[in-house]
XYZ file of C-alpha atoms in Angstrom:
335
model
C 10.796 13.851 54.063
C 10.060 16.164 51.108
C 6.665 17.754 50.736
C 4.515 16.154 48.162
C 4.428 19.084 45.923
C 8.197 19.495 45.942
C 8.748 15.863 45.400
C 6.456 15.876 42.432
C 8.462 18.841 40.824
C 11.657 17.062 41.323
C 10.336 13.872 39.773
C 8.942 15.639 36.740
C 12.243 17.408 36.131
C 14.056 14.094 36.298
C 11.570 12.379 34.119
C 12.053 14.837 31.357
C 15.778 14.241 31.323
C 16.345 11.625 28.674
C 19.707 10.434 30.090
C 18.393 9.856 33.560
C 16.150 6.752 32.957
C 17.343 4.670 36.059
C 16.965 7.721 38.280
C 13.490 8.221 36.735
C 12.411 4.767 37.673
C 13.588 5.178 41.262
C 11.683 8.341 41.525
C 8.629 6.774 40.088
C 8.550 4.062 42.736
C 9.078 6.677 45.388
C 6.264 8.715 44.008
C 3.972 5.747 43.888
C 4.725 4.794 47.495
C 3.980 8.343 48.675
C 1.002 8.822 46.405
C 2.318 12.050 45.020
C -0.109 11.663 42.133
C -2.819 12.939 44.446
C -1.015 16.324 44.561
C -1.280 16.849 40.833
C -3.988 19.463 40.930
C -1.999 22.650 40.379
C -0.671 24.097 37.152
C 3.120 23.699 37.377
C 5.626 25.358 35.106
C 7.902 22.491 34.110
C 11.520 23.094 33.088
C 13.086 20.308 31.032
C 16.787 19.632 30.912
C 18.398 21.563 28.121
C 15.315 23.642 27.488
C 15.589 27.324 28.309
C 11.940 28.144 27.922
C 9.412 26.503 30.242
C 7.443 23.670 28.936
C 3.767 24.251 28.521
C 2.145 23.845 31.939
C 0.056 20.792 32.378
C -3.538 21.739 32.977
C -5.413 20.731 36.043
C -7.976 17.987 35.621
C -11.506 19.304 35.093
C -14.846 17.749 34.233
C -14.490 14.850 31.792
C -10.857 14.192 32.611
C -9.191 11.803 34.999
C -5.780 10.562 35.949
C -4.123 7.216 36.709
C -0.637 5.925 37.235
C 2.269 6.720 34.826
C 1.416 5.169 31.411
C 3.735 4.836 28.490
C 1.670 3.006 25.701
C -1.879 3.148 24.565
C -3.823 0.925 22.159
C -7.409 1.024 21.063
C -9.221 -2.291 21.215
C -12.615 -3.553 19.912
C -15.903 -3.136 21.691
C -15.030 0.318 22.972
C -12.053 -0.514 25.169
C -8.633 0.977 25.372
C -5.495 -0.874 26.622
C -3.020 1.111 28.762
C 0.466 -0.149 29.211
C 2.130 0.975 32.503
C 5.705 1.528 33.550
C 5.316 -1.255 36.141
C 4.661 -3.903 33.550
C 0.948 -4.159 34.036
C -1.841 -3.559 31.319
C -5.176 -2.256 32.100
C -8.362 -2.543 30.024
C -10.440 0.620 30.341
C -13.869 1.423 29.036
C -13.953 4.062 26.442
C -17.363 5.226 27.641
C -16.374 6.357 31.188
C -12.728 5.297 31.739
C -13.745 2.663 34.264
C -11.373 -0.187 34.851
C -12.623 -3.464 33.321
C -9.650 -5.711 34.149
C -5.937 -5.562 34.975
C -3.489 -7.873 33.429
C -0.238 -8.635 35.262
C 2.578 -11.088 34.812
C 5.169 -9.020 32.907
C 8.249 -7.375 34.349
C 9.583 -4.055 33.241
C 8.096 -1.103 31.409
C 5.492 -1.834 28.621
C 7.174 -0.548 25.385
C 4.582 -1.614 22.692
C 1.000 -2.828 22.378
C -1.019 -4.129 19.414
C -4.537 -5.518 19.335
C -6.590 -7.191 16.629
C -10.325 -7.001 15.932
C -11.012 -10.048 18.038
C -9.491 -8.491 21.061
C -6.272 -10.467 21.235
C -3.571 -8.218 22.633
C 0.163 -8.434 22.067
C 2.586 -6.674 24.439
C 6.315 -6.442 24.974
C 8.270 -4.824 27.849
C 11.974 -3.664 28.307
C 12.719 -6.470 30.730
C 13.293 -9.249 28.181
C 12.788 -9.858 24.513
C 9.505 -11.711 24.986
C 6.084 -11.047 23.269
C 3.097 -11.725 25.538
C -0.255 -12.782 24.033
C -3.322 -11.952 26.071
C -6.914 -12.969 25.836
C -9.205 -10.029 25.214
C -12.205 -11.787 26.828
C -10.859 -12.551 30.208
C -7.391 -10.994 30.255
C -5.486 -14.241 30.729
C -1.978 -14.668 29.457
C -2.389 -17.329 26.764
C 1.217 -17.726 25.618
C 4.609 -16.053 25.247
C 6.822 -15.853 22.268
C 10.533 -15.279 22.201
C 10.847 -11.921 20.232
C 13.998 -13.128 18.363
C 15.133 -9.561 18.064
C 18.616 -8.616 19.101
C 17.197 -5.534 20.919
C 13.871 -4.674 22.546
C 10.684 -4.696 20.481
C 9.550 -1.009 20.320
C 6.975 -1.191 17.496
C 4.203 -3.620 16.697
C 1.246 -3.897 14.346
C -1.150 -6.674 13.548
C -3.926 -7.322 11.025
C -5.195 -10.483 12.822
C -3.383 -13.112 10.792
C 0.153 -11.754 11.218
C 2.032 -9.784 13.792
C 4.692 -7.341 12.635
C 7.460 -6.393 15.090
C 10.340 -3.945 14.864
C 13.161 -2.533 16.979
C 14.780 0.851 16.845
C 18.234 -0.627 17.057
C 17.765 -3.356 14.463
C 17.106 -3.119 10.725
C 14.798 -6.163 10.526
C 10.961 -6.430 10.761
C 9.793 -9.904 11.943
C 6.586 -11.253 10.490
C 4.879 -13.873 12.660
C 1.981 -16.125 11.899
C -0.903 -15.791 14.362
C -1.703 -17.591 16.602
C 1.281 -19.969 16.370
C 3.951 -17.211 16.497
C 6.074 -18.782 13.843
C 8.253 -16.274 11.947
C 7.341 -16.495 8.310
C 9.521 -13.640 6.983
C 12.231 -11.128 7.920
C 12.061 -7.829 6.165
C 15.326 -5.853 6.029
C 15.566 -2.169 5.604
C 16.314 0.501 8.219
C 16.083 0.660 12.041
C 12.364 0.791 12.839
C 10.923 3.541 14.953
C 7.236 3.159 13.898
C 4.866 0.754 12.093
C 1.427 1.300 10.435
C -0.913 -1.061 8.598
C -3.668 -0.930 6.140
C -5.389 -3.750 4.119
C -2.716 -3.959 1.483
C 0.514 -2.361 2.862
C 2.775 -2.209 5.814
C 4.624 1.070 6.498
C 7.845 1.278 8.516
C 9.339 4.556 9.687
C 13.072 4.244 10.035
C 15.978 6.023 11.616
C 17.551 6.869 8.295
C 14.588 9.143 7.473
C 12.861 6.803 4.979
C 9.469 5.266 5.069
C 9.420 1.792 3.584
C 6.280 0.542 2.007
C 5.887 -3.318 2.048
C 3.212 -5.590 0.530
C 1.352 -7.641 3.103
C 0.695 -10.393 0.526
C 4.208 -11.349 -0.729
C 6.254 -8.974 1.626
C 8.009 -7.268 -1.228
C 9.450 -3.748 -0.943
C 7.164 -1.597 -2.937
C 8.753 1.798 -2.479
C 10.800 4.006 -0.208
C 9.630 7.457 0.765
C 12.166 10.043 1.912
C 11.062 11.907 4.953
C 14.233 13.602 5.871
C 14.687 12.744 9.576
C 13.917 9.930 11.955
C 10.261 8.879 11.396
C 8.896 8.677 14.921
C 5.168 8.205 14.228
C 2.932 6.875 11.399
C -0.829 6.500 10.872
C -2.944 5.576 7.942
C -6.569 6.319 7.287
C -9.234 4.184 5.696
C -8.605 5.646 2.167
C -4.870 4.703 2.300
C -3.483 8.235 3.003
C -0.345 7.970 5.063
C 0.632 10.586 7.687
C 4.186 10.604 9.024
C 5.841 12.650 11.806
C 9.588 13.013 12.074
C 11.992 14.222 14.708
C 12.561 17.559 12.949
C 8.934 18.433 13.652
C 7.673 18.022 10.107
C 4.473 16.174 9.342
C 4.059 14.754 5.857
C 0.967 13.544 4.059
C 1.513 10.887 1.428
C -0.629 8.990 -1.072
C -0.521 5.458 -0.031
C -1.123 4.104 -3.471
C 1.719 5.715 -5.407
C 3.804 7.421 -2.611
C 3.225 10.996 -3.825
C 3.943 13.674 -1.202
C 0.751 15.666 -0.976
C 1.684 18.340 1.503
C 3.900 18.992 4.544
C 3.359 20.918 7.828
C 5.589 21.961 10.665
C 4.582 21.567 14.306
C 4.957 24.604 16.668
C 8.449 24.892 17.847
C 9.572 22.158 15.347
C 9.575 19.604 18.197
C 10.185 15.864 17.890
C 6.929 14.243 16.745
C 6.238 11.341 19.136
C 2.607 10.452 18.385
C -0.044 10.789 15.698
C -3.749 9.911 15.777
C -6.745 10.402 13.446
C -10.219 11.351 14.367
C -13.380 9.907 12.729
C -13.853 13.160 10.776
C -10.458 13.024 9.216
C -8.541 15.534 11.431
C -5.010 14.684 12.549
C -3.787 14.974 16.048
C -0.006 15.327 16.660
C 2.146 15.525 19.805
C 5.790 16.478 20.162
C 8.235 15.647 22.784
C 8.241 19.023 24.564
C 5.409 20.742 22.772
C 1.670 20.929 22.635
C -0.815 18.479 21.117
C -2.059 20.113 17.828
C -5.046 19.334 15.618
C -4.696 19.521 11.898
C -7.951 19.712 9.847
C -8.262 17.636 6.735
C -6.527 19.232 3.781
C -5.062 22.167 5.812
C -1.447 22.908 6.727
C -2.024 24.988 9.810
C -2.953 23.659 13.234
C -5.032 24.518 16.240
C -3.403 23.919 19.614
C -5.205 21.702 22.051
C -3.238 23.236 24.957
C -1.876 20.153 26.676
C 1.737 19.136 27.213
C 3.382 16.746 24.854
C 2.799 12.999 25.104
C 4.259 9.632 24.311
C 1.068 8.129 22.748
C -2.301 9.266 21.420
C -5.490 7.365 20.721
C -8.665 8.909 19.477
C -11.600 6.459 19.607
C -14.918 6.273 17.683
C -16.685 7.772 20.763
C -14.706 10.952 20.122
C -12.505 10.488 23.190
C -8.903 11.561 23.236
C -6.605 9.331 25.288
C -3.196 10.750 26.077
C -0.217 8.887 27.642
C 2.333 11.257 29.150
C 5.622 10.182 30.600
C 5.086 12.392 33.743
C 1.335 13.294 33.937
C -0.271 9.873 33.031
C -3.528 9.498 31.080
C -6.244 12.050 30.320
C -9.596 11.223 28.833
């Protein structure tokens, strides 16, 4: 019986409250049924629980932008596609050229928590319904197989190099290494509750709750070194040269040398908000997003940022076509 605009404002306020997840899911279903997403054309001033200042208003969608249902996870795939994991358990394959829907993969229950794709297009996903890893075909979107995650808690981080899949949980201090495509566990790496994972050709990086970044060899899985970040490491990304970028819950972004672990420089986000996502552009710029803050762009070698002017997000993907994909817990996806 509520007007669509009022219902949307109530839902957004509930969605930002971290301790109201069950309520948030009920409001989400109600909003989907009433198609409240169609009313998202006005700039609202959103007030989050526990935050006295208003959160940056979400901009109305203009030319070159579009919206979909509520997304939680993004993952770039080969052949100019982007995988979008939704809160209803479905995964959509979208064209990076124009955002058109190529296919929709269903069959999983719960919210999609993590996604990882290899260069051949094989997609791995995990939801919060049960500890199961789903393996999808990138060609036709069929569910090829499922693996029992073997984690005590839900899988919240995944990374793959094609031959192996690395999974971690934010409540468990073990990284599981699986052989692809069989899914057999070949190694368990112990060291800190995992909040984020990143890979390059030689090393695996795990961001942990204890404020350390652990660097592992992908050949013999030995622990090479531990880098002290200072707070929970919520996001990691590594470039082609092996430079590692980390974002922590205290709002600090660190740049590390991947070869010897030297701390090159540090930067602080606006408002020192919790860093939730990092992404690299093809020209070397870094994009960061905080939980209640703006998305910021950091030019290569600089410690000051330029605000993009969009409300904080859960996931960022910057593609080779120079498109920025944003997954927001209340606004959805922008292109």
